[in-house]
Structures are given as structure tokens and as C-alpha cells.
XYZ file of C-alpha atoms in Angstrom:
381
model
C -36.016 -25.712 -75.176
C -33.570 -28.674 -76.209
C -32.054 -27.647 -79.580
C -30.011 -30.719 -79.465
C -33.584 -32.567 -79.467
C -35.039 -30.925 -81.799
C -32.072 -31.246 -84.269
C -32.101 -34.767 -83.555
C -35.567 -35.446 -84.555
C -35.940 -33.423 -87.572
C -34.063 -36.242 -90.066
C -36.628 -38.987 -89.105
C -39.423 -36.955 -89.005
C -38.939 -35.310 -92.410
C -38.192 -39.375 -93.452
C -41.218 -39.912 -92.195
C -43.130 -37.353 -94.324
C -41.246 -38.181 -97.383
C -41.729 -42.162 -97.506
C -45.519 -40.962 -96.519
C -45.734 -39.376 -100.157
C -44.511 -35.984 -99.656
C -41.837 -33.694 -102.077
C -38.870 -33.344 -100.658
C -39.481 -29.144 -100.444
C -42.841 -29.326 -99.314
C -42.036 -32.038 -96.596
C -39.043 -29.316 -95.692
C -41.081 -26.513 -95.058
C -43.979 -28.525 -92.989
C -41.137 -29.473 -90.442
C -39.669 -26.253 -89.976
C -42.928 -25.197 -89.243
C -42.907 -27.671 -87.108
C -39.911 -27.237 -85.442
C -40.961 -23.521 -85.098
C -44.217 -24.043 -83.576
C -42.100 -26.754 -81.090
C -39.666 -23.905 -79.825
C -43.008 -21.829 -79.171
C -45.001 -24.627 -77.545
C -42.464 -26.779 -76.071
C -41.443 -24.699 -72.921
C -44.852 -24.219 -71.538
C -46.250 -27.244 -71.901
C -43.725 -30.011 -73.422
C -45.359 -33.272 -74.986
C -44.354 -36.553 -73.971
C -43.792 -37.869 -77.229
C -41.680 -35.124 -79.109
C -41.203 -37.045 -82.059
C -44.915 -38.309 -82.607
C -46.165 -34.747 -81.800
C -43.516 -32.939 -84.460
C -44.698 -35.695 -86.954
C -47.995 -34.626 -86.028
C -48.114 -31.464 -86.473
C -45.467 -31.206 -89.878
C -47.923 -33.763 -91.306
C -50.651 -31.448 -90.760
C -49.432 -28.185 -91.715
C -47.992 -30.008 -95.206
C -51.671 -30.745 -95.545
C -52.744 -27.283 -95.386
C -49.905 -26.218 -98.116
C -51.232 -29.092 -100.243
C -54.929 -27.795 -99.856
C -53.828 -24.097 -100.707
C -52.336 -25.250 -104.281
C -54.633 -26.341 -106.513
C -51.539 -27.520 -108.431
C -51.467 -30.150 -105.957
C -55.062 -31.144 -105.199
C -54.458 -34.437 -106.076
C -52.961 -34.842 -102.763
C -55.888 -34.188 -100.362
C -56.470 -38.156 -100.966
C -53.408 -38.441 -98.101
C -55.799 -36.484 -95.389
C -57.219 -39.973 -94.362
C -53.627 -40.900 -93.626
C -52.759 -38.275 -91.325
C -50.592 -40.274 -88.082
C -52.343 -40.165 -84.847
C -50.688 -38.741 -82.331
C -49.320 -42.318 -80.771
C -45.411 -42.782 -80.269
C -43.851 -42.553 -83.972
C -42.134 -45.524 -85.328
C -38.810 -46.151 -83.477
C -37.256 -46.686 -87.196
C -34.094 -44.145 -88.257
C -34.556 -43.227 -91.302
C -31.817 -41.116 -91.632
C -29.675 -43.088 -93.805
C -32.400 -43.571 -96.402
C -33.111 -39.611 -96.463
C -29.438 -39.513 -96.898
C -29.523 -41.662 -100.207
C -32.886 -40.117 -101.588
C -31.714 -36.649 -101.404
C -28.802 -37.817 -103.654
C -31.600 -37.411 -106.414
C -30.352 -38.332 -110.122
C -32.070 -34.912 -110.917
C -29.379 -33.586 -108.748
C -25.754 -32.452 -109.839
C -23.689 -34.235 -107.379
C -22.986 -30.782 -105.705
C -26.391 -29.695 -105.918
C -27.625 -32.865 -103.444
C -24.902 -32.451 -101.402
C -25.304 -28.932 -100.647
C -29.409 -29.259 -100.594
C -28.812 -33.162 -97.832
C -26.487 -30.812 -95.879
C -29.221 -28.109 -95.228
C -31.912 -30.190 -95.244
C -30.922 -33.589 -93.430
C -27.289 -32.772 -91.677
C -28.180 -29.720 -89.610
C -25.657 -27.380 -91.183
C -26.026 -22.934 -91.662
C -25.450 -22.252 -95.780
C -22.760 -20.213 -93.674
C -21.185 -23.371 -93.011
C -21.543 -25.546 -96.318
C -20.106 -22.456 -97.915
C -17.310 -22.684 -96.081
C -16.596 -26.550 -96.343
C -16.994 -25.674 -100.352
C -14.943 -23.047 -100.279
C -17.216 -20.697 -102.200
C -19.471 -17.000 -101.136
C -22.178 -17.740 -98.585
C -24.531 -16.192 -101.192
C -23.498 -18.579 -103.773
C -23.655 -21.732 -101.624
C -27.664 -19.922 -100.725
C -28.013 -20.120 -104.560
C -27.469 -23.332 -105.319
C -29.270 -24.869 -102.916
C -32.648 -22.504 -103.641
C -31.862 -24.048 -107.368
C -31.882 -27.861 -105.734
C -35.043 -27.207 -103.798
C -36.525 -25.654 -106.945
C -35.387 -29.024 -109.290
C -36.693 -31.211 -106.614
C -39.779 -29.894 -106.000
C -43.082 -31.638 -106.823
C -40.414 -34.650 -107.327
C -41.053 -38.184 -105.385
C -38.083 -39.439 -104.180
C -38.015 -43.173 -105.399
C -34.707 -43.164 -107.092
C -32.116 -42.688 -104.596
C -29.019 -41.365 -105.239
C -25.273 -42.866 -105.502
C -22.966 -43.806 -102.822
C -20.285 -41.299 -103.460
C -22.864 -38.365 -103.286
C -23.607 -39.971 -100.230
C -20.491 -40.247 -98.670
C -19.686 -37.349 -99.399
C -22.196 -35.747 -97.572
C -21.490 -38.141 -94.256
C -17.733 -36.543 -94.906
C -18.583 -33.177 -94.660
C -21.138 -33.879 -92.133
C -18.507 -35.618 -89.845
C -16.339 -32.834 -90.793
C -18.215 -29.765 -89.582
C -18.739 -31.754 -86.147
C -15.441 -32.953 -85.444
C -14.014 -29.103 -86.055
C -17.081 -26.510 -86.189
C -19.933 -25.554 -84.301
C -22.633 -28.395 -84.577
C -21.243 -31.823 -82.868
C -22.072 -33.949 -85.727
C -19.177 -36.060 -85.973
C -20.651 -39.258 -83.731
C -23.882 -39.327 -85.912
C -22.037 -39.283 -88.926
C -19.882 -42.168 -87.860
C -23.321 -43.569 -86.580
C -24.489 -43.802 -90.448
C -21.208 -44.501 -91.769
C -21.170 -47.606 -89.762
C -24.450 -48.477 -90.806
C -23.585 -48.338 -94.386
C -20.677 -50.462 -94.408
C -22.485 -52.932 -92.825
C -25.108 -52.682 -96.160
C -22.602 -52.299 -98.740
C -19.719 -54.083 -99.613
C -17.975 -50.853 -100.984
C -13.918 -50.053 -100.202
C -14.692 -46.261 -100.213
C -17.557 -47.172 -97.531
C -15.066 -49.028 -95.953
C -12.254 -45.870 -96.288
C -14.593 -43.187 -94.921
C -15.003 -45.261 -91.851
C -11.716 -45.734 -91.209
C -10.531 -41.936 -91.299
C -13.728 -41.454 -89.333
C -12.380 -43.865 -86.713
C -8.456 -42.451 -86.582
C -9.387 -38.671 -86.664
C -12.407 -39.182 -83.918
C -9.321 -41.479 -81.688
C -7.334 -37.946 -81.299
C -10.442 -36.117 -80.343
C -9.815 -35.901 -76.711
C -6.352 -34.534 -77.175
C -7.359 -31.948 -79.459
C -8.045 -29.413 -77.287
C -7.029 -28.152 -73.771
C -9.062 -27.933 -70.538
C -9.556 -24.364 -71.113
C -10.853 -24.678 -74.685
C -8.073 -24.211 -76.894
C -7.019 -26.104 -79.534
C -3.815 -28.771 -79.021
C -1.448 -28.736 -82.329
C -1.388 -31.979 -83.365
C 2.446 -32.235 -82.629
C 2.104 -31.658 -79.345
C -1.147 -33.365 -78.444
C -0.645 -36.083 -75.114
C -0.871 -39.438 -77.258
C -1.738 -41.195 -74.303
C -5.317 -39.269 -74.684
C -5.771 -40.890 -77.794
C -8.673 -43.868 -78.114
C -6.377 -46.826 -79.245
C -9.525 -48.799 -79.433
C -10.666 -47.014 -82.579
C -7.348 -46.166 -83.819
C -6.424 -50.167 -84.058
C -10.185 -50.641 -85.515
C -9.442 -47.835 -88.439
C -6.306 -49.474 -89.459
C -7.892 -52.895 -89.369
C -10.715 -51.347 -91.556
C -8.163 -50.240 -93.841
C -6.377 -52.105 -94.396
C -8.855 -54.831 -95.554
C -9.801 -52.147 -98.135
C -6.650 -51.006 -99.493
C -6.507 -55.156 -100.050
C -8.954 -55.237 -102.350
C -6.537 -52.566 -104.542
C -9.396 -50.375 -105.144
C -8.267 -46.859 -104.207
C -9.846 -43.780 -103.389
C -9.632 -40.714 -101.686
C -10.969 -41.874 -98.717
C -9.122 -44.486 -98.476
C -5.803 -42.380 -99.009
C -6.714 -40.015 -96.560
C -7.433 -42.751 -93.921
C -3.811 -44.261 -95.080
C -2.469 -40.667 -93.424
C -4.423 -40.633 -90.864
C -3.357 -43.945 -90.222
C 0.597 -43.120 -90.527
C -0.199 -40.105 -87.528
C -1.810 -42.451 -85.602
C 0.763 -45.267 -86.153
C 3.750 -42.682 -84.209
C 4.497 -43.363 -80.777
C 5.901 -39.521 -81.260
C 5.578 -36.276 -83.506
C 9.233 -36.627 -84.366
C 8.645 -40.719 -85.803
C 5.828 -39.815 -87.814
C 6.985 -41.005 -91.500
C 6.544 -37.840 -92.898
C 7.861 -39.283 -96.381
C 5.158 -41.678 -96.591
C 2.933 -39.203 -95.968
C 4.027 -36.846 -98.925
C 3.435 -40.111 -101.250
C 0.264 -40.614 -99.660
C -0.635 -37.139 -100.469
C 0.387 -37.305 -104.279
C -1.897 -40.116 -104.288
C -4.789 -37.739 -103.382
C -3.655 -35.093 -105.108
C -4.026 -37.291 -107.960
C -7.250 -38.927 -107.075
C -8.851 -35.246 -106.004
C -6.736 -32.444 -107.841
C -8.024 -30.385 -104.775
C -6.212 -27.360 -103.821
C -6.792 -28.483 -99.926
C -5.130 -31.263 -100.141
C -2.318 -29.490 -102.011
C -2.256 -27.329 -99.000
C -1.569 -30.250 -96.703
C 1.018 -31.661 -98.705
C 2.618 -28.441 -98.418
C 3.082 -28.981 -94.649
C 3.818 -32.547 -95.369
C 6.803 -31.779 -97.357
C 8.189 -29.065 -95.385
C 8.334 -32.159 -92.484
C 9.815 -34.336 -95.205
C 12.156 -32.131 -96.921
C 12.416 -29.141 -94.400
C 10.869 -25.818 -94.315
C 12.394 -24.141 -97.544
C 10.680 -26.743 -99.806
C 7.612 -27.053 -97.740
C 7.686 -22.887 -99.350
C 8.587 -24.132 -102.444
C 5.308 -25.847 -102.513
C 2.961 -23.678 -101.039
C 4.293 -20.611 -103.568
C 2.335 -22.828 -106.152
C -1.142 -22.306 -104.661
C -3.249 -19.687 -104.578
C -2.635 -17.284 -101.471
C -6.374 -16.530 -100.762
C -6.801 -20.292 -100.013
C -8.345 -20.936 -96.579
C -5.768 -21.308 -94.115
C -3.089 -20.705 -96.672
C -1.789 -18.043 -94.111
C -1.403 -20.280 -91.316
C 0.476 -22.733 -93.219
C 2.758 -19.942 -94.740
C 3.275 -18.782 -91.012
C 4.240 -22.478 -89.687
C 7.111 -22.777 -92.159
C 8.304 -19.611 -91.870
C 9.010 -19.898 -88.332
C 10.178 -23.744 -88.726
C 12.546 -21.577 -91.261
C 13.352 -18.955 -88.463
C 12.143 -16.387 -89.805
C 9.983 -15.366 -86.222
C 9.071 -11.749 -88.148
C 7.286 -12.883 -90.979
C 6.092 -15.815 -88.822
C 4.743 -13.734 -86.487
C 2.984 -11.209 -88.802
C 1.316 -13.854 -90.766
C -0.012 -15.627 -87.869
C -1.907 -12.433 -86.903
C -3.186 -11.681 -90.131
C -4.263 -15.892 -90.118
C -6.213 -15.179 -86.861
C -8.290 -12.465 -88.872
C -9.073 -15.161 -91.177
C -9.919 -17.966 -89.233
C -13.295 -19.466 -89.747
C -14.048 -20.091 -85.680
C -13.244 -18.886 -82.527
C -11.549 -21.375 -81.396
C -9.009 -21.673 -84.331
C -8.356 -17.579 -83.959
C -7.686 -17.363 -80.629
C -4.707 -20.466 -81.136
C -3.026 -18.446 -83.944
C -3.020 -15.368 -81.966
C -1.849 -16.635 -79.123
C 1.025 -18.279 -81.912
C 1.425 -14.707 -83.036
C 2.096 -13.194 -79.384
C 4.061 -16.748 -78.559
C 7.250 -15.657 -81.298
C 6.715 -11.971 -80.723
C 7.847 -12.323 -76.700
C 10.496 -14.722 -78.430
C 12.087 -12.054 -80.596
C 11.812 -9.391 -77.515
C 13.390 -11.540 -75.080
């Protein structure tokens, strides 16, 4: 069974569904079923149109939910429109899902969360995460979205910044969790700057460009992850990092700023180094009071700690990070950096083990351990 298939598909087909007159919760449930019955079918006898035959089949067993409530008889009229089973329209609607999910029904949060789910491919596990809030929560709120949306038809889409920031955290979760979502999200990113003249449409694709450049050189042949300061800059895609900053800077032109923009604008200054040690780590704290302005997240406070212990050294780089709450993710990590860029190996090395307890994936647990055994041979030797 091809999950990556499957996960592929499901956006256009539940587009498909939608635009054909179905609620957005109704049209959910008829493709998981769908996608269910696939993973049972599939391996024994495989179709050779998987798209047509998932439309097929989700159309159908909507159908049957829309028979069973007689809240919703007046939808049996749509039986006569059932697709045959004929390859599906080539058409990605993905995009437009995107932009209909961002329902003005919808708290900004709410769509997010519930496009995430729904359209993006992420666990609540993982939205929960990128939100910074309880699993169970994050399960909440989106239960509440389907709830508000159902019975709904979508014909008001959303706005763009509900939008982009769902491609955001989409491209996010692929570039650095479990799902590879990050070239799809560029995919759409692309396709909306082309549609709308907008400088934050313009921003997101730009830091989409300059962090997917490093990509290569962010982790080693074995799997682990490459610091950023010592990543092989010869790995990066100079291609898309000279594409980014031409993006950008056309947008930061137009003297419209946002937070994607600013975060592009540092991404831009790494990028721009020939070496760790020439990055303009004092630009880069001014770029971050810029988005600690625009944002007031505690995140990007979190970065700017690093930032200024680059800047300023170590001791203020502490300075700042005693300001933020301690049970922030990866709070511990950063605390552990500057105390060993402090030489202080002890506490360094204590913190980076209790950071590996706390990572959020494999991969980023088994770096700060190995950081954590690194400074303890270092003190023994």
C-alpha cells in the first residue's frame, strides 16, 4: 500500500466532493472511508485509476450518510450526479480547499487547526505541537471547527493570512518532522504568488526558498542532524537561495512589512555568509526585534535569544533567555548552547541531556545527546 499515494490524493479528492455540493465534515468522513476501504482493497487488487476510484467510492459512501439523515434529505437530488468511474479531472484543487477551509465562520485558529487535519496531512499530535498547546486541547478545537462547519457550504473562502499560515506550518512540519510536506507547500505557495499580488505571499515564498536551499546540508549521511554552524555550505542550492533574496527583496520594496517577510530577511542574512563566523549576527538581532514586534511570539523571542548571545556574547544571550518562560519548547537546548559558549561544560552538559528528554523527534534527541556525551568526554579528558 502507497501511503505517500494515498496522502497525495486525499486534498483533490475531498476538493472534488466539496465543489460537488458537499459540507466540509461530511465530505471528510466519506474520504476517510475511502481511504480506509483503499488500504483494504488496494493490495489485492489495485485500480488503475486511484484517484477516480477514491472519488468514486467517497462520493458514494457520502451518499449513504446523506440518505441516513433525514436532516439532510434534501440532498438525495445529488444521486444522479454521482462520477463514473472514468479518470478524475487532472485539476489540483488543493489551493482552493486551502482558501475555503479558511471559513469566515472560523476563528483564524480554528481553520487553521481544522485545514491542517483535514487538507495538510498532519496527526493533532503534530498541530499541537507547532501551537504549542496539550494534544487534547489542539483535539478540541478542531472537533469544535468540524462542529461550526458542519452542514455549512463553503462559498466564502477564507483570507490570505489564514491561508498562509497554514502553507507555513504545513512547510514547517515537512521541512523538520515526520510527513515530507515541505515541497508541496512551496508547490502552493508558488501558485499563490503567481494569483496574488500580496508582499506577505511574496515573503512566505522567499523563506520557503532560503530554508529549503540548506536542506541537503541539514543532516548527515547517517541521519543526524548538521548544526547549522557547521553545515558544508557548498551543499547548499544557490539556485533558490539567489531566487529567495530576489523575491525579497522586491517585497520589502514595496515597504509593506510582515512577519514573513522579516523572517525571510534572516534567513536571507544566513544564507548571504560565505561562513558561520561572517554571518551579521547584529543585523539579525534587529531583524528579530522587528518580529518580535510584528508577532510578540515567545518563539521568536527564543531565537533572538541565540541571536544575541552571537551578537553580544553568551552572558547576554542569558540575559535574554532568563526573560522567557523555562517550559518553552526547546528553551533547554538554547539554555545549554550558551552555557557551554560561556564555558560552563557542567551545566552545558546536564541541560543538554535533560533537552534530549524533551525533544519532539528522534532525530533532534539523538543530536543533543550525542551534544551531552560530546562535553562530558571534554571535561574527563
Amino acid at each position: 500500500m502507497n501511503e505517500v499515494l494515498l496522502r497525495s490524493l486525499t486534498p483533490s479528492v475531498l476538493g472534488i466532493l466539496v465543489r460537488r455540493g458537499a459540507d466540509f465534515a461530511a465530505a471528510e468522513d466519506a474520504v476517510q472511508d475511502a481511504l480506509v476501504e483503499a488500504v483494504r482493497v488496494w493490495p489485492a487488487d489495485p485500480p488503475r485509476d486511484p484517484k477516480g476510484w477514491l472519488v468514486t467510492v467517497a462520493w458514494r459512501r457520502f451518499l449513504d450518510a446523506t440518505r441516513a439523515d433525514a436532516a439532510r434529505r434534501r440532498r438525495e437530488d445529488l444521486i444522479d450526479e454521482e462520477p463514473a468511474p472514468s479518470p478524475a479531472s487532472a485539476v489540483d484543487d488543493t489551493l482552493l480547499l486551502y482558501f475555503l477551509c479558511a471559513h469566515p465562520s472560523l476563528t483564524p485558529s480554528s481553520a487553521v487547526a481544522l485545514t491542517l487535519r483535514a487538507v495538510g496531512g498532519l496527526t493533532t499530535r503534530q498541530i499541537a505541537q507547532a501551537y504549542l498547546v496539550p494534544e487534547a486541547t489542539m483535539a478540541q478545537r478542531i472537533s469544535r471547527a468540524k462542529r461550526t462547519v458542519s452542514g455549512v457550504r463553503f462559498d466564502q473562502p477564507g483570507d490570505v493570512a489564514t491561508v498562509l499560515r497554514v502553507l507555513y506550518l504545513v512547510f514547517n512540519e515537512g521541512y523538520s518532522g515526520d510527513v515530507d510536506l515541505a515541497t508541496e507547500a512551496i508547490r502552493l505557495t508558488r501558485r499563490l504568488a503567481a494569483a496574488i499580488d500580496h508582499p506577505e505571499v511574496a515573503g512566505l515564498l522567499a523563506l520557503m526558498l532560503l530554508h529549503h536551499a540548506r536542506r541537503a546540508a541539514r543532516t548527515a549521511p547517517d541521519g543526524s542532524l548538521v548544526p547549522l554552524a557547521e553545515q558544508d555550505r557548498r551543499r547548499w542550492d544557490t539556485e533558490s537561495i539567489a531566487e529567495g533574496i530576489g523575491i525579497l527583496q522586491a517585497a520589502l520594496s514595496r515597504d509593506r512589512l510582515g512577519e514573513f517577510q522579516a523572517q525571510a530577511a534572516i534567513a536571507a542574512l544566513h544564507a548571504d555568509a560565505p561562513t558561520a563566523e561572517e554571518t551579521d549576527w547584529v543585523q539579525i538581532v534587529e531583524w528579530y526585534d522587528e518580529l518580535a514586534r510584528l508577532t510578540d511570539s515567545p518563539v521568536v523571542r527564543l531565537n533572538r535569544a541565540v541571536a544575541v548571545g552571537e551578537a553580544d556574547g553568551p552572558r547576554a544571550g542569558l540575559a535574554a533567555l532568563a526573560e522567557l518562560d523555562g517550559s518553552l519548547p526547546r528553551h533547554t537546548a538554547v539554555a545549554a548552547y550558551l552555557h557551554e559558549r560561556d564555558g560552563d561544560l557542567a551545566t552545558a552538559a546536564r541541560l543538554y541531556a535533560e533537552a534530549a528528554h524533551k525533544a519532539p523527534n528522534l532525530a533532534e534527541r539523538d543530536h543533543l545527546t550525542r551534544q551531552a556525551a560530546r562535553l562530558n568526554d571534554r571535561r574527563r579528558t
